[in-house]
Amino acid sequence: MPETILQAAQPYLNAIVTAIIGVLATMIIAGLKTMQVKANEWLDARTTAAQRETIHKVAGEAFALAQTAFKELGGQAKLEEALSYALKQLGSRGISVSAQEVQAAIEQAYLDYKNK
């Protein structure tokens, strides 16, 4: 008898779990978008327009490099490779920014890629 009840309730339980996962995913994406906006505002306040353009260009290059050259690595390892590349490139161009600022720009490049 209890097995019959569980079998009857299984489709409803699946629907509930799927809905919860959907809501959580939506909340995470909204949180990332909010973080992206705040990071851009902070970055904009501390750099010139030309520097911001260069930072975002290099971040896009770093993201593309990590996606293609380091496909076999996990997400965090790809981010570290992209961050390393971007910091070296920006340093060679005389742009001094924190790793956190560069990471925010790389993550924005990732979100822009995902939204296309």
PDB file of C-alpha atoms in Angstrom:
ATOM      1  CA  MET A   1       0.000   0.000   0.000  1.00  0.00           C
ATOM      2  CA  PRO A   2       2.720   2.621   0.860  1.00  0.00           C
ATOM      3  CA  GLU A   3       4.485   1.788  -2.425  1.00  0.00           C
ATOM      4  CA  THR A   4       1.299   2.547  -4.345  1.00  0.00           C
ATOM      5  CA  ILE A   5       1.000   5.946  -2.664  1.00  0.00           C
ATOM      6  CA  LEU A   6       4.640   6.744  -3.467  1.00  0.00           C
ATOM      7  CA  GLN A   7       4.176   5.656  -7.058  1.00  0.00           C
ATOM      8  CA  ALA A   8       1.082   7.838  -7.379  1.00  0.00           C
ATOM      9  CA  ALA A   9       2.857  10.838  -5.827  1.00  0.00           C
ATOM     10  CA  GLN A  10       6.062  10.451  -7.857  1.00  0.00           C
ATOM     11  CA  PRO A  11       5.010  12.693 -10.796  1.00  0.00           C
ATOM     12  CA  TYR A  12       3.993  15.443  -8.382  1.00  0.00           C
ATOM     13  CA  LEU A  13       7.256  15.162  -6.456  1.00  0.00           C
ATOM     14  CA  ASN A  14       9.219  15.345  -9.714  1.00  0.00           C
ATOM     15  CA  ALA A  15       7.325  18.481 -10.741  1.00  0.00           C
ATOM     16  CA  ILE A  16       7.950  20.120  -7.365  1.00  0.00           C
ATOM     17  CA  VAL A  17      11.680  19.341  -7.418  1.00  0.00           C
ATOM     18  CA  THR A  18      11.978  20.601 -10.999  1.00  0.00           C
ATOM     19  CA  ALA A  19      10.191  23.836 -10.080  1.00  0.00           C
ATOM     20  CA  ILE A  20      12.462  24.379  -7.070  1.00  0.00           C
ATOM     21  CA  ILE A  21      15.570  23.857  -9.214  1.00  0.00           C
ATOM     22  CA  GLY A  22      14.219  26.326 -11.767  1.00  0.00           C
ATOM     23  CA  VAL A  23      13.590  28.969  -9.114  1.00  0.00           C
ATOM     24  CA  LEU A  24      17.067  28.483  -7.624  1.00  0.00           C
ATOM     25  CA  ALA A  25      18.707  28.741 -11.043  1.00  0.00           C
ATOM     26  CA  THR A  26      16.804  31.948 -11.755  1.00  0.00           C
ATOM     27  CA  MET A  27      17.879  33.421  -8.425  1.00  0.00           C
ATOM     28  CA  ILE A  28      21.530  32.540  -9.076  1.00  0.00           C
ATOM     29  CA  ILE A  29      21.460  34.117 -12.535  1.00  0.00           C
ATOM     30  CA  ALA A  30      19.822  37.262 -11.152  1.00  0.00           C
ATOM     31  CA  GLY A  31      22.474  37.449  -8.435  1.00  0.00           C
ATOM     32  CA  LEU A  32      25.272  37.124 -10.990  1.00  0.00           C
ATOM     33  CA  LYS A  33      23.733  39.866 -13.103  1.00  0.00           C
ATOM     34  CA  THR A  34      23.517  42.162 -10.056  1.00  0.00           C
ATOM     35  CA  MET A  35      27.162  41.434  -9.222  1.00  0.00           C
ATOM     36  CA  GLN A  36      28.123  42.195 -12.824  1.00  0.00           C
ATOM     37  CA  VAL A  37      26.411  45.593 -12.708  1.00  0.00           C
ATOM     38  CA  LYS A  38      28.029  46.507  -9.389  1.00  0.00           C
ATOM     39  CA  ALA A  39      31.462  45.383 -10.567  1.00  0.00           C
ATOM     40  CA  ASN A  40      31.125  47.460 -13.731  1.00  0.00           C
ATOM     41  CA  GLU A  41      30.079  50.536 -11.736  1.00  0.00           C
ATOM     42  CA  TRP A  42      33.051  50.106  -9.410  1.00  0.00           C
ATOM     43  CA  LEU A  43      35.432  49.565 -12.307  1.00  0.00           C
ATOM     44  CA  ASP A  44      34.048  52.556 -14.206  1.00  0.00           C
ATOM     45  CA  ALA A  45      34.613  54.824 -11.218  1.00  0.00           C
ATOM     46  CA  ARG A  46      38.299  53.905 -10.963  1.00  0.00           C
ATOM     47  CA  THR A  47      39.567  53.787 -14.532  1.00  0.00           C
ATOM     48  CA  THR A  48      39.585  55.926 -17.647  1.00  0.00           C
ATOM     49  CA  ALA A  49      37.357  55.094 -20.594  1.00  0.00           C
ATOM     50  CA  ALA A  50      40.318  53.866 -22.651  1.00  0.00           C
ATOM     51  CA  GLN A  51      41.532  51.671 -19.790  1.00  0.00           C
ATOM     52  CA  ARG A  52      38.045  50.218 -19.296  1.00  0.00           C
ATOM     53  CA  GLU A  53      37.811  49.415 -22.987  1.00  0.00           C
ATOM     54  CA  THR A  54      41.214  47.714 -22.877  1.00  0.00           C
ATOM     55  CA  ILE A  55      40.347  45.795 -19.706  1.00  0.00           C
ATOM     56  CA  HIS A  56      37.119  44.472 -21.231  1.00  0.00           C
ATOM     57  CA  LYS A  57      38.852  43.642 -24.522  1.00  0.00           C
ATOM     58  CA  VAL A  58      41.620  41.725 -22.759  1.00  0.00           C
ATOM     59  CA  ALA A  59      39.056  40.011 -20.514  1.00  0.00           C
ATOM     60  CA  GLY A  60      37.182  38.855 -23.612  1.00  0.00           C
ATOM     61  CA  GLU A  61      40.432  37.547 -25.101  1.00  0.00           C
ATOM     62  CA  ALA A  62      41.248  35.770 -21.837  1.00  0.00           C
ATOM     63  CA  PHE A  63      37.815  34.153 -21.733  1.00  0.00           C
ATOM     64  CA  ALA A  64      38.145  32.984 -25.360  1.00  0.00           C
ATOM     65  CA  LEU A  65      41.616  31.595 -24.671  1.00  0.00           C
ATOM     66  CA  ALA A  66      40.429  29.690 -21.610  1.00  0.00           C
ATOM     67  CA  GLN A  67      37.421  28.275 -23.481  1.00  0.00           C
ATOM     68  CA  THR A  68      39.502  27.028 -26.415  1.00  0.00           C
ATOM     69  CA  ALA A  69      43.000  26.246 -25.135  1.00  0.00           C
ATOM     70  CA  PHE A  70      41.954  24.862 -21.757  1.00  0.00           C
ATOM     71  CA  LYS A  71      38.744  22.974 -22.650  1.00  0.00           C
ATOM     72  CA  GLU A  72      39.723  19.994 -20.551  1.00  0.00           C
ATOM     73  CA  LEU A  73      39.988  22.051 -17.361  1.00  0.00           C
ATOM     74  CA  GLY A  74      37.129  22.720 -14.977  1.00  0.00           C
ATOM     75  CA  GLY A  75      35.488  26.114 -14.543  1.00  0.00           C
ATOM     76  CA  GLN A  76      37.705  27.394 -11.723  1.00  0.00           C
ATOM     77  CA  ALA A  77      40.907  26.265 -13.455  1.00  0.00           C
ATOM     78  CA  LYS A  78      39.790  27.974 -16.677  1.00  0.00           C
ATOM     79  CA  LEU A  79      39.088  31.155 -14.727  1.00  0.00           C
ATOM     80  CA  GLU A  80      42.562  31.031 -13.181  1.00  0.00           C
ATOM     81  CA  GLU A  81      44.188  30.609 -16.604  1.00  0.00           C
ATOM     82  CA  ALA A  82      42.119  33.471 -18.013  1.00  0.00           C
ATOM     83  CA  LEU A  83      42.970  35.646 -15.020  1.00  0.00           C
ATOM     84  CA  SER A  84      46.682  34.924 -15.364  1.00  0.00           C
ATOM     85  CA  TYR A  85      46.628  35.780 -19.069  1.00  0.00           C
ATOM     86  CA  ALA A  86      44.643  38.975 -18.557  1.00  0.00           C
ATOM     87  CA  LEU A  87      46.815  40.261 -15.702  1.00  0.00           C
ATOM     88  CA  LYS A  88      49.983  39.681 -17.765  1.00  0.00           C
ATOM     89  CA  GLN A  89      48.503  41.423 -20.801  1.00  0.00           C
ATOM     90  CA  LEU A  90      47.229  44.390 -18.811  1.00  0.00           C
ATOM     91  CA  GLY A  91      50.518  44.686 -16.931  1.00  0.00           C
ATOM     92  CA  SER A  92      52.445  44.742 -20.196  1.00  0.00           C
ATOM     93  CA  ARG A  93      50.189  47.606 -21.336  1.00  0.00           C
ATOM     94  CA  GLY A  94      50.795  49.576 -18.148  1.00  0.00           C
ATOM     95  CA  ILE A  95      47.311  49.093 -16.728  1.00  0.00           C
ATOM     96  CA  SER A  96      47.397  48.287 -13.036  1.00  0.00           C
ATOM     97  CA  VAL A  97      44.162  46.773 -11.722  1.00  0.00           C
ATOM     98  CA  SER A  98      43.401  44.237  -9.036  1.00  0.00           C
ATOM     99  CA  ALA A  99      42.806  40.574  -9.782  1.00  0.00           C
ATOM    100  CA  GLN A 100      39.244  41.027  -8.529  1.00  0.00           C
ATOM    101  CA  GLU A 101      38.575  43.763 -11.094  1.00  0.00           C
ATOM    102  CA  VAL A 102      39.960  41.616 -13.899  1.00  0.00           C
ATOM    103  CA  GLN A 103      37.966  38.611 -12.688  1.00  0.00           C
ATOM    104  CA  ALA A 104      34.800  40.698 -12.784  1.00  0.00           C
ATOM    105  CA  ALA A 105      35.544  41.692 -16.378  1.00  0.00           C
ATOM    106  CA  ILE A 106      36.220  38.056 -17.346  1.00  0.00           C
ATOM    107  CA  GLU A 107      32.985  36.964 -15.705  1.00  0.00           C
ATOM    108  CA  GLN A 108      31.171  39.696 -17.609  1.00  0.00           C
ATOM    109  CA  ALA A 109      32.661  38.322 -20.844  1.00  0.00           C
ATOM    110  CA  TYR A 110      31.349  34.905 -19.796  1.00  0.00           C
ATOM    111  CA  LEU A 111      27.859  36.254 -19.096  1.00  0.00           C
ATOM    112  CA  ASP A 112      27.860  38.158 -22.396  1.00  0.00           C
ATOM    113  CA  TYR A 113      28.824  34.937 -24.170  1.00  0.00           C
ATOM    114  CA  LYS A 114      26.065  32.989 -22.400  1.00  0.00           C
ATOM    115  CA  ASN A 115      23.460  35.649 -23.261  1.00  0.00           C
ATOM    116  CA  LYS A 116      24.181  35.512 -27.007  1.00  0.00           C
TER     117      LYS A 116
END
